[in-house]
Coordinates of C-alpha atoms and ligand atoms in Angstrom, one line a residue:
M1 CA 107.1 80.7 70.9
Q2 CA 109.7 82.8 72.9
E3 CA 107.3 84.0 75.9
A4 CA 106.4 88.0 76.5
K5 CA 109.0 90.0 78.1
R6 CA 105.8 90.6 80.4
L7 CA 105.3 87.4 81.7
R8 CA 110.0 86.2 81.7
S9 CA 109.8 89.0 84.1
L10 CA 107.7 86.6 87.5
P11 CA 110.4 85.2 89.6
P12 CA 111.0 81.6 89.6
Y13 CA 108.5 79.2 92.0
L14 CA 110.7 79.2 94.9
F15 CA 109.0 76.1 95.8
A16 CA 109.6 74.1 93.5
R17 CA 112.3 72.2 94.5
I18 CA 110.3 71.4 97.8
E19 CA 107.8 70.4 95.7
K20 CA 109.6 67.4 94.7
K21 CA 111.0 66.5 97.6
I22 CA 107.4 66.1 99.3
E23 CA 107.2 64.1 96.3
E24 CA 109.4 61.0 96.9
K25 CA 108.4 61.8 100.5
K26 CA 105.0 60.3 99.2
A27 CA 106.4 57.9 96.6
Q28 CA 108.0 56.3 99.8
G29 CA 104.8 56.0 101.4
V30 CA 105.8 58.9 104.2
D31 CA 102.2 60.4 105.7
I32 CA 103.3 64.0 105.4
I33 CA 101.5 66.6 107.4
S34 CA 101.5 69.5 106.1
L35 CA 102.0 73.1 107.3
G36 CA 102.6 74.8 104.1
I37 CA 99.3 76.3 102.7
G38 CA 96.7 78.8 104.0
D39 CA 93.6 77.4 103.2
P40 CA 90.6 77.2 105.5
D41 CA 89.9 72.9 106.8
R42 CA 86.6 72.6 107.6
P43 CA 83.3 72.9 105.0
T44 CA 82.1 76.0 104.5
P45 CA 78.8 77.4 106.6
E46 CA 75.6 75.3 106.5
H47 CA 73.2 78.2 105.2
I48 CA 75.9 79.5 102.7
I49 CA 75.1 76.3 101.0
D50 CA 71.4 76.1 101.5
K51 CA 71.5 79.7 99.6
L52 CA 73.8 78.2 96.5
V53 CA 71.9 75.5 95.7
E54 CA 68.0 77.7 95.9
Q55 CA 70.1 80.6 94.0
A56 CA 71.2 77.9 91.5
H57 CA 68.1 76.7 90.8
N58 CA 66.3 80.3 89.6
P59 CA 66.6 80.7 86.1
E60 CA 68.3 84.9 87.0
N61 CA 71.2 83.9 87.7
H62 CA 72.2 81.5 84.8
R63 CA 73.4 84.3 82.8
Y64 CA 75.7 86.8 82.7
P65 CA 75.8 88.5 86.2
T66 CA 76.6 92.3 86.1
S67 CA 81.2 92.8 86.6
V68 CA 81.1 94.6 88.9
G69 CA 78.0 92.4 91.0
M70 CA 74.4 92.7 92.5
L71 CA 74.0 96.2 94.4
E72 CA 72.5 93.5 96.5
Y73 CA 76.2 91.8 97.5
R74 CA 77.2 95.6 97.7
R75 CA 74.8 97.3 99.7
A76 CA 75.4 93.4 102.2
V77 CA 79.0 94.9 101.6
A78 CA 78.2 98.8 103.2
D79 CA 76.2 97.1 105.9
W80 CA 78.7 94.9 107.0
Y81 CA 81.4 97.8 106.5
K82 CA 78.9 100.3 109.1
K83 CA 77.9 97.0 111.3
R84 CA 81.4 95.6 111.8
F85 CA 85.2 99.4 112.0
N86 CA 81.6 101.9 111.9
V87 CA 82.0 102.4 108.3
D88 CA 80.2 104.2 106.0
L89 CA 80.5 103.4 102.9
D90 CA 78.1 104.2 99.6
P91 CA 77.1 100.7 98.0
A92 CA 76.6 101.4 94.8
E93 CA 80.2 103.8 93.8
E94 CA 82.9 103.1 96.6
I95 CA 82.2 98.6 96.2
V96 CA 83.0 96.8 93.9
T97 CA 82.8 93.2 94.0
L98 CA 86.0 90.6 92.8
I99 CA 85.6 86.5 92.4
G100 CA 87.8 86.9 95.4
S101 CA 90.1 89.5 96.6
K102 CA 93.1 87.8 95.1
E103 CA 92.1 89.3 91.4
G104 CA 91.3 92.5 92.0
I105 CA 94.9 93.0 93.6
G106 CA 96.2 91.2 90.9
H107 CA 94.6 93.9 88.9
I108 CA 94.7 97.3 91.1
S109 CA 98.4 98.0 88.9
F110 CA 96.8 97.4 85.3
C111 CA 94.5 100.7 86.7
Y112 CA 96.9 102.8 87.4
V113 CA 100.7 101.2 86.3
D114 CA 102.8 102.3 83.5
P115 CA 106.4 100.9 82.8
G116 CA 108.7 102.7 84.8
D117 CA 106.4 103.0 87.7
I118 CA 107.1 102.1 90.9
N119 CA 104.9 100.0 93.2
L120 CA 105.7 100.3 97.2
V121 CA 105.1 96.7 98.1
P122 CA 105.7 94.8 101.7
D123 CA 109.1 92.0 102.0
P124 CA 108.4 89.2 103.8
G125 CA 104.3 89.1 101.7
Y126 CA 100.9 88.3 100.4
P127 CA 103.0 87.7 96.7
V128 CA 99.9 88.4 94.1
Y129 CA 101.1 92.8 94.9
G130 CA 104.5 92.6 93.1
I131 CA 103.6 90.0 89.9
G132 CA 100.8 91.9 89.6
T133 CA 103.3 94.7 89.6
L134 CA 105.6 93.2 87.5
L135 CA 102.5 92.3 85.4
A136 CA 101.2 95.5 84.5
G137 CA 104.9 96.7 83.3
G138 CA 105.9 98.5 86.8
E139 CA 108.8 98.6 89.3
P140 CA 108.5 97.2 92.9
Y141 CA 110.6 98.8 95.2
Y142 CA 110.2 96.4 98.4
M143 CA 109.4 97.7 101.7
P144 CA 111.3 95.4 104.5
L145 CA 109.0 94.5 107.6
K146 CA 111.8 94.0 110.2
E147 CA 111.0 92.5 113.3
E148 CA 111.9 95.6 115.2
N149 CA 109.4 97.4 113.9
G150 CA 106.8 95.4 114.7
F151 CA 107.0 94.3 111.1
L152 CA 105.5 97.3 109.7
P153 CA 107.3 99.2 106.8
D154 CA 109.2 102.2 108.0
L155 CA 107.5 104.9 105.9
D156 CA 110.4 107.1 106.7
A157 CA 113.0 104.3 105.2
I158 CA 111.1 104.9 101.9
P159 CA 113.6 107.3 99.5
E160 CA 112.2 110.7 98.8
E161 CA 112.5 110.0 94.8
V162 CA 110.7 106.7 95.1
A163 CA 107.9 107.8 97.5
D164 CA 107.1 110.5 94.3
R165 CA 107.5 108.2 91.1
A166 CA 105.4 105.1 93.6
K167 CA 101.5 104.5 91.9
I168 CA 100.1 102.4 94.7
M169 CA 101.8 101.5 98.6
F170 CA 100.7 97.8 99.4
I171 CA 100.0 97.0 102.5
N172 CA 98.0 94.4 104.7
Y173 CA 97.5 93.4 108.8
P174 CA 97.1 91.3 109.6
N175 CA 99.9 90.3 108.2
N176 CA 100.2 87.2 106.0
P177 CA 103.2 85.9 106.2
T178 CA 104.8 87.6 109.7
G179 CA 101.1 87.2 112.1
A180 CA 101.9 91.3 112.7
L181 CA 98.8 93.7 113.6
A182 CA 98.7 97.7 112.5
D183 CA 96.3 100.0 114.5
V184 CA 94.6 103.3 113.3
D185 CA 97.2 105.3 114.6
F186 CA 99.6 103.6 111.8
F187 CA 96.8 104.1 109.4
N188 CA 96.5 107.9 109.5
K189 CA 100.7 107.5 108.4
V190 CA 99.9 105.6 106.5
V191 CA 97.1 108.2 104.7
A192 CA 99.4 111.4 105.5
F193 CA 102.8 109.3 103.1
A194 CA 100.1 108.8 100.8
K195 CA 98.9 112.0 100.6
K196 CA 101.9 113.7 100.6
H197 CA 103.7 111.7 97.2
D198 CA 100.1 111.6 96.2
I199 CA 100.2 107.5 96.0
I200 CA 97.3 105.5 96.1
V201 CA 97.1 102.2 98.3
C202 CA 95.3 98.5 98.5
H203 CA 95.3 97.3 101.8
D204 CA 95.1 94.3 102.1
A205 CA 92.1 92.5 105.0
A206 CA 92.0 89.5 104.0
Y207 CA 92.3 88.6 107.6
S208 CA 90.1 91.3 109.6
E209 CA 88.1 88.9 111.2
I210 CA 91.0 86.0 111.9
A211 CA 91.9 87.5 115.5
F212 CA 91.8 86.0 118.9
D213 CA 92.0 86.6 122.7
G214 CA 90.3 89.6 121.7
Y215 CA 91.6 91.6 119.7
Q216 CA 89.1 93.3 116.4
P217 CA 91.6 94.3 113.7
P218 CA 90.4 98.0 112.6
S219 CA 90.0 98.3 108.9
F220 CA 91.6 100.3 107.2
L221 CA 89.1 103.1 106.0
E222 CA 88.4 103.9 110.1
A223 CA 91.5 106.0 109.2
E224 CA 90.6 109.8 109.0
G225 CA 90.8 110.8 105.3
A226 CA 91.1 106.5 104.3
K227 CA 88.7 106.9 101.0
D228 CA 90.7 110.6 100.1
V229 CA 94.0 107.9 99.2
G230 CA 93.0 104.6 98.8
I231 CA 91.1 101.7 99.3
E232 CA 90.4 97.9 101.2
F233 CA 90.2 94.5 99.7
N234 CA 88.6 91.8 101.8
S235 CA 86.7 88.4 100.8
L236 CA 85.0 85.7 102.5
S237 CA 87.7 83.4 101.7
K238 CA 89.1 83.0 105.9
P239 CA 85.9 84.0 108.1
F240 CA 83.5 81.0 105.7
N241 CA 86.0 78.8 104.4
M242 CA 84.4 80.0 101.0
T243 CA 88.4 80.4 99.3
G244 CA 87.3 78.0 96.7
W245 CA 83.9 80.4 95.6
R246 CA 86.1 82.8 94.7
I247 CA 84.4 85.9 96.1
G248 CA 85.6 89.0 97.9
W249 CA 85.9 93.3 96.9
A250 CA 87.3 96.8 96.9
A251 CA 85.9 99.5 99.0
G252 CA 87.2 102.7 99.1
N253 CA 88.0 105.6 96.7
R254 CA 85.2 105.7 94.4
K255 CA 87.7 107.2 91.3
V256 CA 90.2 104.1 92.3
I257 CA 87.1 101.7 92.6
E258 CA 85.2 102.7 89.0
A259 CA 88.6 102.8 87.6
L260 CA 88.6 99.1 88.8
G261 CA 85.3 98.3 87.4
R262 CA 86.3 99.6 84.4
I263 CA 89.5 97.2 84.1
K264 CA 87.0 94.0 85.2
S265 CA 84.1 94.8 82.6
N266 CA 86.7 94.6 80.0
L267 CA 88.2 91.9 81.0
D268 CA 85.9 89.4 83.3
S269 CA 82.2 89.0 83.7
G270 CA 81.9 89.5 88.0
V271 CA 80.6 86.2 90.2
F272 CA 78.2 84.0 89.1
Q273 CA 75.0 85.4 90.9
A274 CA 73.7 82.3 92.8
I275 CA 77.6 83.0 94.7
Q276 CA 76.6 86.7 95.1
Y277 CA 73.4 85.1 97.0
A278 CA 75.2 82.9 98.9
G279 CA 77.8 85.5 100.1
I280 CA 75.2 87.5 101.2
A281 CA 73.9 85.9 102.9
G282 CA 77.1 85.0 104.6
L283 CA 77.6 88.8 105.5
T284 CA 74.3 88.7 106.7
G285 CA 73.2 85.5 108.5
P286 CA 74.3 84.3 112.5
Q287 CA 77.9 84.6 112.5
D288 CA 78.6 82.1 115.6
A289 CA 80.8 79.8 112.5
V290 CA 83.5 82.5 111.8
K291 CA 83.5 82.2 116.0
E292 CA 83.9 78.7 116.5
M293 CA 86.8 79.2 113.8
Q294 CA 88.8 81.9 115.8
Q295 CA 88.5 79.3 118.5
V296 CA 89.6 76.8 116.7
Y297 CA 93.1 77.9 115.4
K298 CA 93.1 79.3 118.5
E299 CA 93.5 75.6 120.0
R300 CA 95.5 75.2 117.8
R301 CA 97.7 78.1 117.4
D302 CA 98.3 77.4 120.8
A303 CA 99.0 73.4 120.4
V304 CA 101.9 75.5 117.6
I305 CA 103.3 77.6 120.5
N306 CA 103.6 75.4 122.9
G307 CA 105.2 72.9 120.9
L308 CA 108.0 74.8 119.6
N309 CA 108.1 76.5 123.2
S310 CA 108.8 73.5 124.8
M311 CA 111.8 73.0 121.5
G312 CA 114.0 76.5 122.8
W313 CA 111.5 79.6 121.0
Q314 CA 110.7 81.8 122.9
L315 CA 107.7 83.0 120.7
E316 CA 104.4 84.5 121.7
P317 CA 100.6 83.8 120.0
P318 CA 100.0 85.5 117.3
K319 CA 96.7 87.9 117.8
A320 CA 95.1 86.8 114.7
T321 CA 95.5 85.4 111.0
F322 CA 96.3 82.0 111.2
Y323 CA 100.2 81.2 110.6
V324 CA 103.2 81.1 113.1
W325 CA 105.5 83.4 111.8
A326 CA 109.1 81.7 113.9
P327 CA 112.8 82.5 113.6
V328 CA 114.7 79.9 112.0
P329 CA 117.0 77.7 114.1
K330 CA 121.3 78.9 114.3
G331 CA 123.4 77.1 111.4
Y332 CA 120.2 77.3 108.4
T333 CA 118.5 78.9 106.2
S334 CA 115.2 79.4 105.7
S335 CA 114.6 76.3 103.2
E336 CA 117.3 74.0 104.8
F337 CA 114.9 73.9 107.9
A338 CA 112.5 73.2 106.1
E339 CA 113.9 70.2 104.3
L340 CA 115.6 69.6 107.9
V341 CA 112.4 69.0 108.9
L342 CA 110.5 67.4 105.8
E343 CA 113.2 64.9 105.9
K344 CA 113.5 64.3 109.4
A345 CA 109.7 64.7 111.2
G346 CA 107.9 64.1 107.4
V347 CA 106.3 68.3 108.2
I348 CA 105.6 70.6 105.8
I349 CA 106.5 74.4 107.1
T350 CA 107.3 77.1 104.6
P351 CA 110.5 78.9 104.2
G352 CA 109.9 82.0 105.0
I353 CA 112.1 83.1 101.4
G354 CA 108.8 82.1 99.5
Y355 CA 108.2 85.5 101.0
G356 CA 111.0 87.9 99.7
E357 CA 114.0 88.5 100.3
N358 CA 113.5 90.2 104.5
G359 CA 111.5 86.1 104.6
E360 CA 114.8 84.8 105.2
G361 CA 115.7 83.5 108.3
Y362 CA 111.9 82.2 109.7
F363 CA 109.5 80.3 108.7
R364 CA 105.9 79.7 108.2
I365 CA 103.3 77.6 109.9
A366 CA 99.5 77.8 109.2
L367 CA 96.9 76.5 111.1
T368 CA 94.6 75.1 109.0
V369 CA 94.7 70.9 109.5
E370 CA 93.7 69.8 112.6
K371 CA 94.6 70.1 116.2
E372 CA 95.3 65.8 117.0
R373 CA 97.3 66.3 113.5
I374 CA 99.4 69.5 114.5
E375 CA 99.9 68.2 118.0
E376 CA 101.5 65.4 116.0
A377 CA 103.7 67.5 113.5
L378 CA 105.2 69.0 116.4
Q379 CA 105.7 66.3 118.5
R380 CA 107.6 64.5 115.4
M381 CA 109.7 67.7 115.3
K382 CA 110.5 67.7 119.1
D383 CA 111.9 63.8 118.4
A384 CA 113.2 64.4 115.2
I385 CA 114.7 67.8 116.1
G386 CA 115.8 68.3 120.1
K387 CA 116.2 71.2 121.6
V388 CA 117.6 74.3 119.3
E389 CA 119.6 77.3 119.5
F390 CA 119.7 80.2 117.8
Ligands
PLP1 C1 94.5 84.6 100.9 C2 94.9 85.6 100.6 C3 93.9 86.3 99.8 C4 93.8 86.7 99.2 O1 92.1 85.7 99.1 P1 90.9 85.1 98.0 O2 90.5 83.6 98.2 O3 91.5 86.0 97.2 O4 89.6 86.2 98.1 C5 94.8 87.8 99.6 N1 95.5 88.4 101.0 C6 96.0 87.3 101.2 C7 97.2 88.0 102.4 C8 95.8 86.6 101.8 O5 96.7 85.4 102.0

């Protein structure tokens, strides 16, 4: 049962060691607080669930959906883009429904990457960009995201011959794991770079609605000429607490959208229509739940920042995403520090190395547990570790 090269090419699972430790601790009866995985903890808003229940009773929805999604759902996405970003999209040809944006991010490389081709992949970053590249037989070229550059890739540092061989550039702002932001000016530079080197830009906007302090993240499609070179992924997962429902979309360049739809029509049969109706309810319905969640995450964020800063960190509160990205104290690798925090405080944080080589030296805290538990976690860390130095 020799596995295919493409499966064997995947990097080893970096959290295996820490997961073993977690199991051991749990077996000992330790009360573990996990600030590890970024998965919204609150329920999906009631009106979205009601729509699913209503539509689940309709036998028309029990049949195969179309793989690119109902036109009505894609219209709701187009209307949302117009309202939220003042971006015009043709729902029939510039939007495709996805089984969560992860599905599209994983499949896009199958549309454009031949063995030996390069994709430009952010490091640290959401692992699926590189994994999709490898599964398609391509080679990820990792663009380091450095703190001194505001965790934006330095486009000028990408060697000419690499850029000329590259098929896709993945970017993601507001950024997981760093919480960094990009403005339209940066997106304009990406468009120019992509035009020069004939690269398809795939912007992952999963956190466009998780923002605070009055900040409104822009869409990549607001950049001049963005639709000539790329697409944007987004999803209902994060703004509407719907990670389990599996519904998202890609929007932008019609050729790229058509190619992604063609791959999908050969591999899957789209999203259960009742879920698409629920998605429409989310996008077109009242948005108070989104505002409430922003307030909830903001309070949790402040609890983490205050807690860490009282121990010696000097962090600015991130303006978007539900993550805090912080440097590891002197004398530890990110894995060693995560193990120490688990061992001494029973708190799970994610070592930055799990997101790529350039994540070393940092750790990530997810704000997806209640504030009381976050406060308890930070107090435990303070009691166990005390003041830190860098
Ligand atoms: C959560 C997340 C996604 C995937 O969300 P879906 O549930 O698949 O829509 C995509 N990108 C990033 C950076 C994420 O954190």
